[in-house]
Amino acid sequence: QAFAQTSALVVAFLSRLAFRPMSLFAASRLASLFDCRSVLVSLDQSKDTVRFDAAARVSDHPASTVAIAEETRMRDELAELQARLRAEAVLAKARRHQEARAREERDGEERARLEAQRGREEAAERAAAEARQREVQVAAFLQENGFAKGAAGPKHQLFFKTTYPLH
């Protein structure tokens, strides 16, 4: 959206710079380029020398002051537009940098969470394996010592003597 507004401002500014009719002063300067007298060399320099006050001539033409004011205004607008574009570019760069930093932080947190979960799962697997190993050891011990039904069953000895395993 900011890009669309910026491009619209640039197009509007450039459309103001389109070709405009020449002022009288500019037209007279252009015509003097193609004047034959500029090629001919006169011996009498006083006839060919024209003296005039350029400042007075510019101030006499209100169109030239308007043109100068318009040019100054357009130059100021262009400078303002360029400054705004630079500021927007700096803000966009800062925003991209901040988003990248936040993304890296989220990725780091996700990796830490997955690693912690993996550690918990491995600890649970180790605990289950140790419990199974203990059960096997207890069952083997009870079998060796004559407890036929495991930890729940009694051991029958001669003369009706019964021993129960401790739980």
CSV table of C-alpha atoms in Angstrom, one decimal:
chain,number,residue,atom,x,y,z
A,1,GLN,CA,0.0,0.0,0.0
A,2,ALA,CA,2.8,2.4,0.8
A,3,PHE,CA,4.5,1.5,-2.5
A,4,ALA,CA,1.3,2.3,-4.4
A,5,GLN,CA,1.0,5.7,-2.7
A,6,THR,CA,4.7,6.5,-3.3
A,7,SER,CA,4.5,5.5,-7.0
A,8,ALA,CA,1.3,7.6,-7.4
A,9,LEU,CA,3.2,10.6,-5.9
A,10,VAL,CA,6.1,10.1,-8.3
A,11,VAL,CA,3.8,9.8,-11.3
A,12,ALA,CA,2.0,13.0,-10.2
A,13,PHE,CA,5.3,14.9,-9.8
A,14,LEU,CA,6.7,13.7,-13.1
A,15,SER,CA,3.5,14.7,-14.9
A,16,ARG,CA,4.0,18.2,-13.7
A,17,LEU,CA,7.4,18.2,-15.4
A,18,ALA,CA,5.8,17.6,-18.8
A,19,PHE,CA,6.7,19.9,-21.6
A,20,ARG,CA,5.3,23.4,-21.1
A,21,PRO,CA,5.2,26.3,-23.5
A,22,MET,CA,8.4,28.4,-23.5
A,23,SER,CA,8.4,31.8,-21.8
A,24,LEU,CA,9.1,34.8,-23.9
A,25,PHE,CA,12.6,35.1,-22.4
A,26,ALA,CA,13.5,31.5,-23.1
A,27,ALA,CA,12.1,31.8,-26.7
A,28,SER,CA,14.2,34.9,-27.4
A,29,ARG,CA,17.4,33.2,-26.1
A,30,LEU,CA,16.6,30.2,-28.4
A,31,ALA,CA,16.0,32.5,-31.4
A,32,SER,CA,19.4,34.2,-30.8
A,33,LEU,CA,21.1,30.9,-31.4
A,34,PHE,CA,20.0,30.9,-35.0
A,35,ASP,CA,20.5,34.6,-35.7
A,36,CYS,CA,22.9,35.4,-38.6
A,37,ARG,CA,24.4,38.4,-36.8
A,38,SER,CA,26.1,36.1,-34.3
A,39,VAL,CA,28.2,34.7,-37.2
A,40,LEU,CA,29.1,38.0,-38.8
A,41,VAL,CA,31.9,39.9,-37.2
A,42,SER,CA,31.5,43.7,-37.0
A,43,LEU,CA,34.3,46.1,-36.8
A,44,ASP,CA,32.3,48.5,-34.7
A,45,GLN,CA,31.9,46.8,-31.4
A,46,SER,CA,29.7,49.5,-30.0
A,47,LYS,CA,27.0,48.7,-32.5
A,48,ASP,CA,27.1,45.0,-31.6
A,49,THR,CA,27.3,45.5,-27.9
A,50,VAL,CA,24.0,45.6,-26.0
A,51,ARG,CA,23.9,46.4,-22.4
A,52,PHE,CA,21.0,45.5,-20.2
A,53,ASP,CA,20.3,44.8,-16.6
A,54,ALA,CA,19.4,41.1,-16.3
A,55,ALA,CA,17.9,41.4,-12.8
A,56,ALA,CA,15.7,44.3,-13.9
A,57,ARG,CA,14.6,42.3,-16.9
A,58,VAL,CA,13.7,39.2,-14.8
A,59,SER,CA,11.8,41.3,-12.3
A,60,ASP,CA,9.9,43.0,-15.2
A,61,HIS,CA,8.5,39.6,-16.3
A,62,PRO,CA,6.0,38.3,-13.7
A,63,ALA,CA,5.8,35.0,-15.7
A,64,SER,CA,9.5,34.4,-15.0
A,65,THR,CA,9.0,34.9,-11.3
A,66,VAL,CA,6.1,32.6,-11.3
A,67,ALA,CA,8.2,30.0,-13.2
A,68,ILE,CA,11.0,30.4,-10.8
A,69,ALA,CA,8.6,30.0,-7.8
A,70,GLU,CA,7.0,27.0,-9.5
A,71,GLU,CA,10.4,25.4,-10.1
A,72,THR,CA,11.4,26.0,-6.5
A,73,ARG,CA,8.2,24.5,-5.3
A,74,MET,CA,8.6,21.5,-7.5
A,75,ARG,CA,12.3,21.1,-6.3
A,76,ASP,CA,11.1,21.3,-2.7
A,77,GLU,CA,8.4,18.7,-3.4
A,78,LEU,CA,10.9,16.4,-5.0
A,79,ALA,CA,13.3,16.7,-2.1
A,80,GLU,CA,10.4,16.0,0.3
A,81,LEU,CA,9.4,13.0,-1.7
A,82,GLN,CA,12.9,11.7,-1.8
A,83,ALA,CA,13.2,12.2,2.0
A,84,ARG,CA,9.9,10.4,2.5
A,85,LEU,CA,11.1,7.5,0.3
A,86,ARG,CA,14.4,7.2,2.2
A,87,ALA,CA,12.5,7.2,5.5
A,88,GLU,CA,10.1,4.5,4.3
A,89,ALA,CA,13.1,2.4,3.1
A,90,VAL,CA,14.8,2.7,6.5
A,91,LEU,CA,11.6,1.8,8.3
A,92,ALA,CA,11.0,-1.2,6.0
A,93,LYS,CA,14.6,-2.4,6.5
A,94,ALA,CA,14.2,-2.1,10.3
A,95,ARG,CA,10.8,-3.9,10.1
A,96,ARG,CA,12.4,-6.8,8.1
A,97,HIS,CA,15.3,-7.0,10.5
A,98,GLN,CA,13.0,-7.1,13.5
A,99,GLU,CA,10.8,-9.8,11.8
A,100,ALA,CA,13.9,-11.9,11.1
A,101,ARG,CA,15.1,-11.6,14.6
A,102,ALA,CA,11.6,-12.6,16.0
A,103,ARG,CA,11.5,-15.5,13.5
A,104,GLU,CA,15.0,-16.7,14.7
A,105,GLU,CA,13.8,-16.4,18.3
A,106,ARG,CA,10.7,-18.4,17.6
A,107,ASP,CA,12.7,-21.1,15.8
A,108,GLY,CA,15.2,-21.3,18.8
A,109,GLU,CA,12.3,-21.6,21.2
A,110,GLU,CA,10.8,-24.4,19.1
A,111,ARG,CA,14.1,-26.2,18.9
A,112,ALA,CA,14.5,-26.0,22.6
A,113,ARG,CA,11.0,-27.2,23.2
A,114,LEU,CA,11.5,-30.2,20.8
A,115,GLU,CA,14.8,-31.1,22.5
A,116,ALA,CA,13.2,-31.0,26.0
A,117,GLN,CA,10.4,-33.2,24.8
A,118,ARG,CA,12.8,-35.6,23.2
A,119,GLY,CA,14.8,-35.7,26.5
A,120,ARG,CA,11.6,-36.4,28.5
A,121,GLU,CA,10.6,-39.2,26.1
A,122,GLU,CA,14.1,-40.8,26.3
A,123,ALA,CA,14.0,-40.6,30.1
A,124,ALA,CA,10.6,-42.3,30.1
A,125,GLU,CA,11.9,-45.0,27.8
A,126,ARG,CA,14.9,-45.6,30.1
A,127,ALA,CA,12.7,-45.8,33.1
A,128,ALA,CA,10.4,-48.3,31.4
A,129,ALA,CA,13.3,-50.4,30.3
A,130,GLU,CA,14.7,-50.4,33.9
A,131,ALA,CA,11.3,-51.4,35.3
A,132,ARG,CA,11.1,-54.3,32.8
A,133,GLN,CA,14.6,-55.4,33.7
A,134,ARG,CA,13.8,-55.4,37.4
A,135,GLU,CA,10.6,-57.4,36.8
A,136,VAL,CA,12.6,-60.0,34.9
A,137,GLN,CA,15.3,-60.1,37.6
A,138,VAL,CA,12.6,-60.5,40.3
A,139,ALA,CA,10.8,-63.2,38.4
A,140,ALA,CA,14.1,-65.1,37.8
A,141,PHE,CA,15.0,-64.8,41.6
A,142,LEU,CA,11.6,-66.1,42.6
A,143,GLN,CA,11.8,-69.0,40.1
A,144,GLU,CA,15.3,-69.9,41.5
A,145,ASN,CA,14.0,-69.9,45.1
A,146,GLY,CA,11.0,-72.1,44.4
A,147,PHE,CA,8.1,-69.6,44.1
A,148,ALA,CA,6.4,-71.1,41.1
A,149,LYS,CA,3.6,-68.5,40.7
A,150,GLY,CA,5.9,-65.5,40.9
A,151,ALA,CA,5.4,-62.8,43.5
A,152,ALA,CA,1.7,-63.6,44.0
A,153,GLY,CA,2.1,-67.3,44.7
A,154,PRO,CA,3.2,-69.1,47.9
A,155,LYS,CA,6.2,-71.5,48.2
A,156,HIS,CA,5.2,-74.9,49.5
A,157,GLN,CA,7.8,-76.7,51.5
A,158,LEU,CA,7.7,-80.1,53.1
A,159,PHE,CA,5.4,-80.8,56.0
A,160,PHE,CA,2.9,-78.2,55.0
A,161,LYS,CA,5.0,-75.2,55.6
A,162,THR,CA,4.2,-72.2,53.3
A,163,THR,CA,6.3,-69.2,52.6
A,164,TYR,CA,5.1,-66.1,50.8
A,165,PRO,CA,7.4,-63.7,49.0
A,166,LEU,CA,7.7,-60.1,50.2
A,167,HIS,CA,6.2,-57.5,47.9
